Amino acid sequence: MFRRIVTAPDRRIEVRSEIAALLPVDREAEVNVVATYFAGDAARRSAEAIESELADSDLIVCDELDFGAMAMGVRAGMPVAVVSVITSGALVRPARVADALEQLRLELGVSEPLNYLGDRFVIPFAPVMRDPEFPPPPNALWLRPDRGAMTDPDGSIVATLGTEFNTESGDLFERIIGALSELNAPAVLAVGRDLDPTRFGPTPSHIRVEQYVDFAELIPRANVVVHHGGSGLFVRSILGGASQLVLPMGADQPFTADRVEALGVGAVLNSQTAGTADIAEHMAELLASGETRARVLALRAETLDLPDPSAAVADLESLVELRS
């Protein structure tokens, strides 16, 4: 059995009336925020939230930015499985987080150094998705993600800007809608639960604007996914067999965009400067590109050839037994 621990309420369920201006992409700032926030206040909240749950637990499973959970695992002498959620591997950099992790260790009274890689570092996507500049650690445990529905492209386009930067995207939604309007392809645009779709006004009949859609259902039928460059959408698009048009805004997105471009599974545009015509042109090119789709399907096959999740479960069970 397992327990899911929520450290803060989800603010994204509150509908907002405004979309903030779209700021320039700042890669250095996004790397720095890992130390200043994720290894700072976020880690303290996480540590506090899970402390009372440790007495009757055997294993901590957390994502690679949950340093508070990692620290509490070390303090309790409990094995920790860290799950990679940043496909590029470019955000968590040892030299950049070392001081913050040492401060966290001292605050939480942890006697040993904090191992930000855990006892196992679980990676649920193909090795080539990771930036070669940031290779996987020696304790990497590869795992095949859920394959999802079979790919059955119908010429459609799925577009989204995720659930974090959707309210900080300036007029990017309008530019995407304008580009979709220039094409005849059926399209669905998901704007997020915290935005009212009616704010974007009437759209052509082939475009549907929704707060939430089921990507697991729609992406395997899409030929192109237009998105912000989140790791989750990157992997889901590959598994769905869809080419990608990426408009990165922040967080891990510019690093994901680098991998999309390097692997030839889509195109990347500047989210601040790309105009409606430019976005439409790239959508049309990806819809027509058999070569891009072939590379997507090859990467999908490589991803689905990873070890079955049962192997990772068995490994973690053995790890728990060794610590018992």
GROMACS .gro file of N, CA and C in nm, residues 80-153:
model
  222
   80VAL      N    1   1.524   0.580  -0.037
   80VAL     CA    2   1.454   0.682  -0.116
   80VAL      C    3   1.470   0.651  -0.264
   81ALA      N    4   1.356   0.646  -0.333
   81ALA     CA    5   1.357   0.632  -0.479
   81ALA      C    6   1.319   0.767  -0.538
   82VAL      N    7   1.411   0.827  -0.610
   82VAL     CA    8   1.387   0.957  -0.674
   82VAL      C    9   1.346   0.932  -0.819
   83VAL      N   10   1.233   0.989  -0.857
   83VAL     CA   11   1.182   0.971  -0.993
   83VAL      C   12   1.216   1.094  -1.076
   84SER      N   13   1.283   1.072  -1.186
   84SER     CA   14   1.318   1.183  -1.274
   84SER      C   15   1.192   1.234  -1.344
   85VAL      N   16   1.173   1.366  -1.338
   85VAL     CA   17   1.058   1.428  -1.406
   85VAL      C   18   1.103   1.535  -1.505
   86ILE      N   19   1.233   1.557  -1.515
   86ILE     CA   20   1.288   1.654  -1.609
   86ILE      C   21   1.362   1.575  -1.716
   87THR      N   22   1.301   1.561  -1.832
   87THR     CA   23   1.358   1.471  -1.933
   87THR      C   24   1.500   1.509  -1.972
   88SER      N   25   1.529   1.638  -1.981
   88SER     CA   26   1.662   1.680  -2.025
   88SER      C   27   1.768   1.656  -1.919
   89GLY      N   28   1.726   1.648  -1.792
   89GLY     CA   29   1.823   1.635  -1.683
   89GLY      C   30   1.900   1.762  -1.654
   90ALA      N   31   1.854   1.876  -1.709
   90ALA     CA   32   1.934   1.997  -1.706
   90ALA      C   33   1.908   2.091  -1.589
   91LEU      N   34   1.806   2.064  -1.509
   91LEU     CA   35   1.773   2.161  -1.405
   91LEU      C   36   1.850   2.141  -1.275
   92VAL      N   37   1.860   2.018  -1.228
   92VAL     CA   38   1.926   1.991  -1.099
   92VAL      C   39   2.075   1.970  -1.124
   93ARG      N   40   2.153   2.069  -1.087
   93ARG     CA   41   2.298   2.065  -1.111
   93ARG      C   42   2.369   2.069  -0.976
   94PRO      N   43   2.454   1.969  -0.950
   94PRO     CA   44   2.517   1.955  -0.818
   94PRO      C   45   2.580   2.082  -0.765
   95ALA      N   46   2.659   2.148  -0.846
   95ALA     CA   47   2.731   2.267  -0.799
   95ALA      C   48   2.635   2.380  -0.763
   96ARG      N   49   2.519   2.383  -0.826
   96ARG     CA   50   2.425   2.492  -0.805
   96ARG      C   51   2.335   2.471  -0.683
   97VAL      N   52   2.317   2.345  -0.644
   97VAL     CA   53   2.227   2.317  -0.530
   97VAL      C   54   2.303   2.279  -0.403
   98ALA      N   55   2.434   2.263  -0.412
   98ALA     CA   56   2.511   2.211  -0.298
   98ALA      C   57   2.493   2.296  -0.172
   99ASP      N   58   2.507   2.427  -0.182
   99ASP     CA   59   2.496   2.512  -0.064
   99ASP      C   60   2.356   2.507  -0.004
  100ALA      N   61   2.254   2.509  -0.089
  100ALA     CA   62   2.116   2.506  -0.041
  100ALA      C   63   2.086   2.373   0.027
  101LEU      N   64   2.137   2.264  -0.027
  101LEU     CA   65   2.114   2.133   0.034
  101LEU      C   66   2.188   2.120   0.167
  102GLU      N   67   2.303   2.180   0.177
  102GLU     CA   68   2.376   2.177   0.304
  102GLU      C   69   2.300   2.256   0.411
  103GLN      N   70   2.246   2.371   0.372
  103GLN     CA   71   2.166   2.450   0.465
  103GLN      C   72   2.043   2.373   0.508
  104LEU      N   73   1.978   2.304   0.414
  104LEU     CA   74   1.860   2.224   0.446
  104LEU      C   75   1.897   2.111   0.541
  105ARG      N   76   2.010   2.048   0.517
  105ARG     CA   77   2.056   1.939   0.604
  105ARG      C   78   2.072   1.987   0.748
  106LEU      N   79   2.135   2.102   0.762
  106LEU     CA   80   2.158   2.157   0.897
  106LEU      C   81   2.025   2.194   0.965
  107GLU      N   82   1.935   2.255   0.890
  107GLU     CA   83   1.806   2.296   0.948
  107GLU      C   84   1.725   2.176   0.996
  108LEU      N   85   1.731   2.065   0.922
  108LEU     CA   86   1.650   1.948   0.954
  108LEU      C   87   1.721   1.851   1.046
  109GLY      N   88   1.844   1.882   1.082
  109GLY     CA   89   1.917   1.796   1.174
  109GLY      C   90   1.955   1.663   1.115
  110VAL      N   91   1.991   1.663   0.987
  110VAL     CA   92   2.031   1.540   0.920
  110VAL      C   93   2.181   1.524   0.936
  111SER      N   94   2.224   1.408   0.984
  111SER     CA   95   2.365   1.390   1.015
  111SER      C   96   2.450   1.360   0.893
  112GLU      N   97   2.389   1.300   0.791
  112GLU     CA   98   2.463   1.262   0.671
  112GLU      C   99   2.439   1.363   0.558
  113PRO      N  100   2.530   1.369   0.461
  113PRO     CA  101   2.507   1.455   0.344
  113PRO      C  102   2.381   1.412   0.271
  114LEU      N  103   2.311   1.508   0.212
  114LEU     CA  104   2.189   1.477   0.138
  114LEU      C  105   2.223   1.427  -0.001
  115ASN      N  106   2.169   1.311  -0.033
  115ASN     CA  107   2.191   1.253  -0.165
  115ASN      C  108   2.073   1.287  -0.253
  116TYR      N  109   2.091   1.384  -0.341
  116TYR     CA  110   1.979   1.430  -0.423
  116TYR      C  111   1.941   1.331  -0.533
  117LEU      N  112   2.017   1.223  -0.544
  117LEU     CA  113   1.986   1.118  -0.643
  117LEU      C  114   1.914   1.000  -0.580
  118GLY      N  115   1.901   1.000  -0.448
  118GLY     CA  116   1.836   0.890  -0.379
  118GLY      C  117   1.916   0.761  -0.385
  119ASP      N  118   1.856   0.654  -0.335
  119ASP     CA  119   1.918   0.521  -0.346
  119ASP      C  120   1.899   0.463  -0.485
  120ARG      N  121   1.789   0.500  -0.547
  120ARG     CA  122   1.764   0.467  -0.686
  120ARG      C  123   1.711   0.592  -0.755
  121PHE      N  124   1.755   0.612  -0.878
  121PHE     CA  125   1.710   0.727  -0.957
  121PHE      C  126   1.632   0.671  -1.075
  122VAL      N  127   1.501   0.673  -1.063
  122VAL     CA  128   1.414   0.607  -1.160
  122VAL      C  129   1.390   0.700  -1.279
  123ILE      N  130   1.416   0.651  -1.400
  123ILE     CA  131   1.400   0.733  -1.520
  123ILE      C  132   1.299   0.667  -1.614
  124PRO      N  133   1.179   0.726  -1.629
  124PRO     CA  134   1.074   0.664  -1.710
  124PRO      C  135   1.066   0.717  -1.852
  125PHE      N  136   1.180   0.737  -1.915
  125PHE     CA  137   1.181   0.777  -2.056
  125PHE      C  138   1.314   0.736  -2.118
  126ALA      N  139   1.318   0.737  -2.250
  126ALA     CA  140   1.433   0.684  -2.323
  126ALA      C  141   1.561   0.763  -2.292
  127PRO      N  142   1.675   0.694  -2.285
  127PRO     CA  143   1.802   0.762  -2.254
  127PRO      C  144   1.834   0.880  -2.346
  128VAL      N  145   1.798   0.871  -2.476
  128VAL     CA  146   1.834   0.980  -2.568
  128VAL      C  147   1.754   1.106  -2.542
  129MET      N  148   1.647   1.096  -2.465
  129MET     CA  149   1.571   1.217  -2.432
  129MET      C  150   1.650   1.307  -2.338
  130ARG      N  151   1.745   1.249  -2.268
  130ARG     CA  152   1.825   1.326  -2.172
  130ARG      C  153   1.939   1.396  -2.246
  131ASP      N  154   1.969   1.518  -2.207
  131ASP     CA  155   2.077   1.594  -2.267
  131ASP      C  156   2.209   1.523  -2.236
  132PRO      N  157   2.292   1.494  -2.337
  132PRO     CA  158   2.421   1.428  -2.312
  132PRO      C  159   2.511   1.505  -2.216
  133GLU      N  160   2.489   1.634  -2.203
  133GLU     CA  161   2.569   1.713  -2.110
  133GLU      C  162   2.537   1.680  -1.964
  134PHE      N  163   2.421   1.616  -1.943
  134PHE     CA  164   2.378   1.580  -1.808
  134PHE      C  165   2.343   1.431  -1.806
  135PRO      N  166   2.446   1.346  -1.807
  135PRO     CA  167   2.423   1.202  -1.818
  135PRO      C  168   2.352   1.145  -1.696
  136PRO      N  169   2.287   1.031  -1.711
  136PRO     CA  170   2.218   0.969  -1.597
  136PRO      C  171   2.318   0.923  -1.492
  137PRO      N  172   2.278   0.920  -1.366
  137PRO     CA  173   2.368   0.879  -1.259
  137PRO      C  174   2.390   0.728  -1.259
  138PRO      N  175   2.492   0.681  -1.189
  138PRO     CA  176   2.521   0.537  -1.185
  138PRO      C  177   2.407   0.454  -1.125
  139ASN      N  178   2.325   0.513  -1.039
  139ASN     CA  179   2.217   0.437  -0.976
  139ASN      C  180   2.085   0.448  -1.052
  140ALA      N  181   2.094   0.483  -1.181
  140ALA     CA  182   1.973   0.498  -1.262
  140ALA      C  183   1.900   0.365  -1.275
  141LEU      N  184   1.770   0.371  -1.265
  141LEU     CA  185   1.683   0.255  -1.281
  141LEU      C  186   1.582   0.290  -1.389
  142TRP      N  187   1.602   0.231  -1.507
  142TRP     CA  188   1.517   0.266  -1.621
  142TRP      C  189   1.384   0.194  -1.612
  143LEU      N  190   1.279   0.262  -1.659
  143LEU     CA  191   1.144   0.208  -1.645
  143LEU      C  192   1.060   0.250  -1.765
  144ARG      N  193   0.988   0.155  -1.821
  144ARG     CA  194   0.901   0.185  -1.934
  144ARG      C  195   0.775   0.257  -1.887
  145PRO      N  196   0.742   0.372  -1.945
  145PRO     CA  197   0.618   0.439  -1.907
  145PRO      C  198   0.498   0.367  -1.967
  146ASP      N  199   0.381   0.404  -1.921
  146ASP     CA  200   0.258   0.347  -1.975
  146ASP      C  201   0.251   0.377  -2.125
  147ARG      N  202   0.229   0.276  -2.205
  147ARG     CA  203   0.230   0.295  -2.350
  147ARG      C  204   0.109   0.374  -2.399
  148GLY      N  205   0.000   0.373  -2.323
  148GLY     CA  206  -0.118   0.448  -2.365
  148GLY      C  207  -0.187   0.383  -2.483
  149ALA      N  208  -0.276   0.459  -2.545
  149ALA     CA  209  -0.354   0.408  -2.658
  149ALA      C  210  -0.266   0.394  -2.782
  150MET      N  211  -0.306   0.307  -2.872
  150MET     CA  212  -0.235   0.292  -2.999
  150MET      C  213  -0.248   0.421  -3.081
  151THR      N  214  -0.143   0.454  -3.153
  151THR     CA  215  -0.147   0.575  -3.235
  151THR      C  216  -0.237   0.553  -3.356
  152ASP      N  217  -0.321   0.652  -3.382
  152ASP     CA  218  -0.415   0.643  -3.495
  152ASP      C  219  -0.442   0.785  -3.544
  153PRO      N  220  -0.342   0.848  -3.609
  153PRO     CA  221  -0.352   0.990  -3.644
  153PRO      C  222  -0.465   1.019  -3.743
   0.00000   0.00000   0.00000
